[in-house]
Coordinates of C-alpha atoms in Angstrom, one line a residue:
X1 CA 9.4 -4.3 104.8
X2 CA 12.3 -4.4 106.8
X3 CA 14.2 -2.2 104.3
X4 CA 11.4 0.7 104.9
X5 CA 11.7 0.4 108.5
X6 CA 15.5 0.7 108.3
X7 CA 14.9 3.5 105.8
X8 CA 12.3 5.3 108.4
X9 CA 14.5 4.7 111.5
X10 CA 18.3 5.3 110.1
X11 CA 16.6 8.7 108.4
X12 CA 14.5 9.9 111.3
X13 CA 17.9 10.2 113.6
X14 CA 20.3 11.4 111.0
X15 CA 21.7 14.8 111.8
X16 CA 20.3 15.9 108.2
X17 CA 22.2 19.2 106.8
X18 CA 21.6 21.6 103.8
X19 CA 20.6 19.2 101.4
X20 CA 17.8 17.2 103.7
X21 CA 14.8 17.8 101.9
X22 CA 14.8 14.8 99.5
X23 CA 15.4 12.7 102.2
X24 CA 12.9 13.2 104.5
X25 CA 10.4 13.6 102.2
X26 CA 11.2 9.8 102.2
X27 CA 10.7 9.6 105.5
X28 CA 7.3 10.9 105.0
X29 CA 6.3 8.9 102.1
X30 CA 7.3 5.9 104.2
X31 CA 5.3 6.9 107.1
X32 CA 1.9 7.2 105.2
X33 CA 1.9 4.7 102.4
X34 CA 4.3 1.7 103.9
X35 CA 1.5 -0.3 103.2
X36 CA 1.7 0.0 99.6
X37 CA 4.7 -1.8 99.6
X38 CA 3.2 -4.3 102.0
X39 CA 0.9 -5.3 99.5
X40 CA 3.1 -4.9 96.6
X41 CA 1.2 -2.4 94.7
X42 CA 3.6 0.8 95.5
X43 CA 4.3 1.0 91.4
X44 CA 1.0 2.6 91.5
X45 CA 2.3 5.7 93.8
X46 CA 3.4 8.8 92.0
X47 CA 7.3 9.1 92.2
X48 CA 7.3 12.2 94.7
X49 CA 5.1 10.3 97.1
X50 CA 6.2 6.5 96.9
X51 CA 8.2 4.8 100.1
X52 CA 11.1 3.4 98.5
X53 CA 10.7 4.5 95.4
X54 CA 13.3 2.2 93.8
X55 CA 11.2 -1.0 94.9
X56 CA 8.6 0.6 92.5
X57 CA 10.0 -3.4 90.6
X58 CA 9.6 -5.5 93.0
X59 CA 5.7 -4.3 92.7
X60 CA 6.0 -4.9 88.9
X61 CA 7.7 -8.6 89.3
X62 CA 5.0 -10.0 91.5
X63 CA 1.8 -8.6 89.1
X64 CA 3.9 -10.2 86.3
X65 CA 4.5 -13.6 88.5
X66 CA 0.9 -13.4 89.0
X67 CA 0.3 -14.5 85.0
X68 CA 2.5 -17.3 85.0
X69 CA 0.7 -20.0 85.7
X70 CA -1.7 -19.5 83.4
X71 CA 1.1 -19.6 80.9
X72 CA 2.7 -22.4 81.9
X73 CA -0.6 -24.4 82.3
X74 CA -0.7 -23.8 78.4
X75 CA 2.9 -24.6 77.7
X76 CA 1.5 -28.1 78.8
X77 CA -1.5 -29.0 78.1
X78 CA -2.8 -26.0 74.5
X79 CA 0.7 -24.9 73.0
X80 CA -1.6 -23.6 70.4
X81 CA -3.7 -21.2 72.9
X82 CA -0.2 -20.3 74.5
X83 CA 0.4 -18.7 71.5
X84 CA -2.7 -16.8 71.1
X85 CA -2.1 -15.5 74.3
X86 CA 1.3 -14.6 74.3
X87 CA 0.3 -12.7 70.9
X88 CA -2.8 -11.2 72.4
X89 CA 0.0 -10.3 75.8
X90 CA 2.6 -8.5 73.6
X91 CA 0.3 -6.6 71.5
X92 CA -1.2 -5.1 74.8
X93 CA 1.4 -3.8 76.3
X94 CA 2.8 -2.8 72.8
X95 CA -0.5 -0.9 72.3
X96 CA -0.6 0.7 75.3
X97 CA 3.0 2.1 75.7
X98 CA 2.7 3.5 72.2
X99 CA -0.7 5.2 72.9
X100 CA 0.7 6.6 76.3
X101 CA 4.0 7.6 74.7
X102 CA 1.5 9.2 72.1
X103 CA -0.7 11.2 73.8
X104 CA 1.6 12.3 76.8
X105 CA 4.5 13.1 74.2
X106 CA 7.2 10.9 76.0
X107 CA 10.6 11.9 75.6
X108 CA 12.7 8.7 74.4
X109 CA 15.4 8.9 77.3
X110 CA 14.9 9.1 81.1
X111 CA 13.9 13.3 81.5
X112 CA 15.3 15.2 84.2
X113 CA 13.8 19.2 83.4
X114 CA 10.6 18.4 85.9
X115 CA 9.4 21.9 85.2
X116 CA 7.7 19.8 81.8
X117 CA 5.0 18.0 81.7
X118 CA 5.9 15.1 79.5
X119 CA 9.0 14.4 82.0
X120 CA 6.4 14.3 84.5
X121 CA 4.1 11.7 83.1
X122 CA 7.2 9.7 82.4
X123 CA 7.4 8.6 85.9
X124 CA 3.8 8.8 87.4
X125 CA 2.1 7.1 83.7
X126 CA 5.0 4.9 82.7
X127 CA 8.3 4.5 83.7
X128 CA 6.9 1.9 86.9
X129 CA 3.9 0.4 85.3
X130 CA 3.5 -3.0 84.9
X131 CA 1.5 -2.9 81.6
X132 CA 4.3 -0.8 79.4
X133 CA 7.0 -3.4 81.4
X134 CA 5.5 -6.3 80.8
X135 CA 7.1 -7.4 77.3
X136 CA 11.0 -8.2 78.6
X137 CA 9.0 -10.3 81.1
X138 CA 7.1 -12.2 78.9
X139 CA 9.8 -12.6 76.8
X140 CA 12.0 -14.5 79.5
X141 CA 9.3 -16.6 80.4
X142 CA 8.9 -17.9 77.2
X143 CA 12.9 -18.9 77.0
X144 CA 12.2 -21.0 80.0
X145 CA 9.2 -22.2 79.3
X146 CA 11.5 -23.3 75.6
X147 CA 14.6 -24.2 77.4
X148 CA 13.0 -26.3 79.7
X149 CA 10.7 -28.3 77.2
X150 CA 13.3 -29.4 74.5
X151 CA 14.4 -32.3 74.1
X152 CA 17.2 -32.0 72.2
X153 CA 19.8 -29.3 71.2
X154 CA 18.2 -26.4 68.6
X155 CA 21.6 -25.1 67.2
X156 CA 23.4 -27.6 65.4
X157 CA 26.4 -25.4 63.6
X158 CA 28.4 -22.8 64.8
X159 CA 26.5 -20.5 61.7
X160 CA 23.6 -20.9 63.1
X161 CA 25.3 -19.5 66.1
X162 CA 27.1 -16.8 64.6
X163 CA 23.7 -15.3 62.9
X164 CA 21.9 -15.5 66.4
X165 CA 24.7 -13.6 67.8
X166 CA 25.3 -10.5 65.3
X167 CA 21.6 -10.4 65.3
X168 CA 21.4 -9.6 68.9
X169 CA 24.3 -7.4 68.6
X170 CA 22.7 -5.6 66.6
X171 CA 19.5 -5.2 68.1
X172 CA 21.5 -4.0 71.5
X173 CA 23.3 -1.4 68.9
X174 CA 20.2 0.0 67.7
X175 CA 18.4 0.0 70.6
X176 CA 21.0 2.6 71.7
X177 CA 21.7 4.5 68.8
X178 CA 18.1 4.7 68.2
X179 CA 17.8 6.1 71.4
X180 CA 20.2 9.1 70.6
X181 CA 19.0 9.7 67.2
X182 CA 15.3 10.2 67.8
X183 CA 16.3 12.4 71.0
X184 CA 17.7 14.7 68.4
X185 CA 14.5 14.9 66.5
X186 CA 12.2 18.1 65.6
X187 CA 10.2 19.5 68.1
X188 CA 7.4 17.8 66.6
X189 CA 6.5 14.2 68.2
X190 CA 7.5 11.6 65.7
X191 CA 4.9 8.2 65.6
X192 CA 9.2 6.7 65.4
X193 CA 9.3 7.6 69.2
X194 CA 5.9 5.6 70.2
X195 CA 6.8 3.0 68.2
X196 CA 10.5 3.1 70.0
X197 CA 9.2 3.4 73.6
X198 CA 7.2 0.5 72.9
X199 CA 9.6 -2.3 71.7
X200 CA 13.2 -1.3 73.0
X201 CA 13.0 -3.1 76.2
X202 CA 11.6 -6.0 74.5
X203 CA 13.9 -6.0 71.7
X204 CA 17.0 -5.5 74.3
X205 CA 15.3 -8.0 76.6
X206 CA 15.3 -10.6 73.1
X207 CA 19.1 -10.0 72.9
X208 CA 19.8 -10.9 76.4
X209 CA 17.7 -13.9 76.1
X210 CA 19.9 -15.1 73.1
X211 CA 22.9 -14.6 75.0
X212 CA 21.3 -17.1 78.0
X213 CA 20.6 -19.8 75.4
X214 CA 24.1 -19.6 73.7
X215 CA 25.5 -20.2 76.7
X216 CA 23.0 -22.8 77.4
X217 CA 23.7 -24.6 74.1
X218 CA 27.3 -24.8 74.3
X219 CA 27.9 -21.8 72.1
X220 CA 28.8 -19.0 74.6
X221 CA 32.2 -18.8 74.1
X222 CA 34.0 -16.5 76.2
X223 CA 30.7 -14.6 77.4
X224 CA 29.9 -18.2 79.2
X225 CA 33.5 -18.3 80.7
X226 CA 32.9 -14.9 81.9
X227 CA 29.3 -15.6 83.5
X228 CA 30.9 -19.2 84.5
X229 CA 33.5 -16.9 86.8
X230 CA 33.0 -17.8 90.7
X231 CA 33.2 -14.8 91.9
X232 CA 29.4 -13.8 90.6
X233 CA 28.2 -16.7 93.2
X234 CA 28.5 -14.5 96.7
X235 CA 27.7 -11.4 94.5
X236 CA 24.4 -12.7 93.5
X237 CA 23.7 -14.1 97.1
X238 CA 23.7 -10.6 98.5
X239 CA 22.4 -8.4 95.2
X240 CA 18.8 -8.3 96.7
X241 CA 20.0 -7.0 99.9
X242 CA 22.6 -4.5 97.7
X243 CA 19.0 -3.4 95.6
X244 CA 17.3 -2.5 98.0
X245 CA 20.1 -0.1 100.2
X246 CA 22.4 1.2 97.9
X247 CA 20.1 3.8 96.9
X248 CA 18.9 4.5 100.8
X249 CA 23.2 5.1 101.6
X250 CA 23.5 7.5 98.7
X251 CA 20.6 9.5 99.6
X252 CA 22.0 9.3 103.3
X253 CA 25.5 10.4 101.9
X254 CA 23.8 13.3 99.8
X255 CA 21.6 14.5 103.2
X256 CA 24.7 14.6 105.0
X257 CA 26.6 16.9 102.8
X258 CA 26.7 20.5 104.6
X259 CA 27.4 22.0 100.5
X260 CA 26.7 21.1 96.8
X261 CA 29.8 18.3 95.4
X262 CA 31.9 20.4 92.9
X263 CA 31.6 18.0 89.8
X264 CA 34.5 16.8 88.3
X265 CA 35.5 12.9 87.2
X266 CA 37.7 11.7 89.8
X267 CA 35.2 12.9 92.5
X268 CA 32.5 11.3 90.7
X269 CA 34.6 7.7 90.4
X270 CA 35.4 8.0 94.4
X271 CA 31.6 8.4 95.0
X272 CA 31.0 5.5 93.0
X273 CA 33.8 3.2 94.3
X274 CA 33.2 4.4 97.7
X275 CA 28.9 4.2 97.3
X276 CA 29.7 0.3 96.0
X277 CA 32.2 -1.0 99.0
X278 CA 29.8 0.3 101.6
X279 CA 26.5 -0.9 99.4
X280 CA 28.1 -4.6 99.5
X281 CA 29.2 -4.4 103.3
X282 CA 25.5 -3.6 104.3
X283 CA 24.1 -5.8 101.8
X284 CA 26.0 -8.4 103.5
X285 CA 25.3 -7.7 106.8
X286 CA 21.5 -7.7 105.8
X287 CA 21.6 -10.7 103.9
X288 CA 23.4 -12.6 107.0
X289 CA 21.3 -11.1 109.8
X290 CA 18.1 -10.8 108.1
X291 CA 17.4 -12.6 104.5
X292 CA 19.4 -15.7 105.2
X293 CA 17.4 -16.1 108.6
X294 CA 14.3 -15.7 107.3
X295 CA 15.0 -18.2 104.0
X296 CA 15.9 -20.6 106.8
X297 CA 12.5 -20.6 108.9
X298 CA 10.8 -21.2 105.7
X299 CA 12.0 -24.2 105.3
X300 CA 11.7 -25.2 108.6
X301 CA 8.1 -24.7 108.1
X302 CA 7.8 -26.0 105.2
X303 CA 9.5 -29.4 106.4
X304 CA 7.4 -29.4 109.4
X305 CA 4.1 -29.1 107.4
X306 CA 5.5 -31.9 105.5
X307 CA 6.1 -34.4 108.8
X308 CA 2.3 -33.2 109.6
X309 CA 1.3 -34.4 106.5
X310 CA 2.8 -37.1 106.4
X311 CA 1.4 -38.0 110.1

């Protein structure tokens, strides 16, 4: 909430130029459906009238946090009912995202002609909805809900390791190549792209899972040195704060531009290097002054309901 205020006040006394109208269309979105993101359904809003559009996720995380328990209450206590349900899950939202994909002819990568109808259902029937999202999610859940309930280590050979990691490879290459070979298809909707839009973030999400449990069995190689590095410890401390502004200082950036950018590679990389220094600085000014601050009454309440308790 504190991002859409900033949002609303930083953009209501910009000196917008040309190139404004994007912008405060924001403004206005923010002004009339803030509460949306209050309650953490804004994934539901239409792109061209969502506050924040970006934080369509955040919506998306919290429905999905929302069937957790229930999951791990079966990881407990009816492993064989977990995996009815987690069947019963993944063929929902695998049903569902084929059928939409389907019947609102989807195009496999993210559309920018908005003149078509297809790129518009993209965004407002699935790009930001929680049932077509929902496989990745369960899927990390699950390597949890396994890492944390073994008892002892599941690879036991380096071949075994070897397999699991040309396998996701290989997945991560075909979920990309795929992606450029059924965007060169006929005009005519192939039942391949359904079946495409519903399992490549799963089948991506799979991959990255093995990579976590490489590492986490001793079999990471130089991809654990690499996520082992420091440096990713005061990145990760101030990459919520970094989500939510970065795309609120390019937008700014664009609205303040008096003429259209004249495209070329070097200006593009400046924009980029330049759009990531001043995303950081901000995310850690807001982390320090606002996140940290917050984290840190919580648990002042949290210890004082504990002394009451315990009185």
């Amino acid at each position: 909430m504190y991002s859409v205020c900033l949002l609303v006040g930083l953009y209501s006394v910009s000196p917008w130029r040309a190139l404004w109208e994007f912008s405060k269309l924001e403004v206005d979105n923010c002004r009339q459906v803030w509460w949306t993101n209050l309650l953490l359904i804004n994934n539901f809003i239409t792109g061209s009238k969502s506050c924040n559009g970006w934080t369509w996720y955040l919506a998306s995380d919290f429905q999905f946090y929302c069937t957790t328990p229930l999951l791990v209450f079966f990881s407990t206590r009816a492993k064989h009912w977990l995996i009815v349900l987690v069947t019963l899950l993944f063929l929902a939202t695998f049903t569902v995202t084929a059928l939409l994909s389907s019947l609102y002819r989807l195009p496999v990568a993210n559309p920018h002609d908005m003149r078509k109808t297809s790129t518009v259902m993209y965004f407002t029937e699935y790009y930001s909805k929680p049932y077509c999202r929902y496989g990745p999610f369960l899927v990390g859940i699950l390597l949890g809900l396994f890492i944390y309930h073994k008892q002892t280590p599941f690879l036991r050979s380096k071949v075994q390791a070897s397999v699991g990691w040309l396998s996701a490879m290989f997945s991560m290459f075909m979920v990309v190549a795929l992606a450029y070979t059924l965007e060169d298809t006929s005009s005519s909707y192939s039942p391949a792209v359904a079946l495409y839009q519903a399992l490549h973030r799963t089948v991506w999400a799979m991959a990255v899972g093995w990579m976590i449990f490489a590492c986490e069995e001793g079999y990471g190689g130089f991809i654990n040195e690499i996520l082992s590095w420091g440096v990713w410890t005061p990145v990760a401390k101030i990459s919520y704060a970094c989500y939510l502004v970065h795309p609120m200082l390019i937008l700014l950036y664009n609205g303040l531009q008096e003429t259209f950018m004249h495209y070329s590679d070097i200006n593009m990389l400046y924009l980029f290097l330049g759009h990531c220094l001043t995303t950081l600085m901000v995310g850690l000014a807001l982390t320090v002054m606002v996140e940290m601050p917050f984290q840190e009454l919580k648990r002042s309440w949290a210890h004082m309901h504990q002394e009451v308790v315990h009185l």
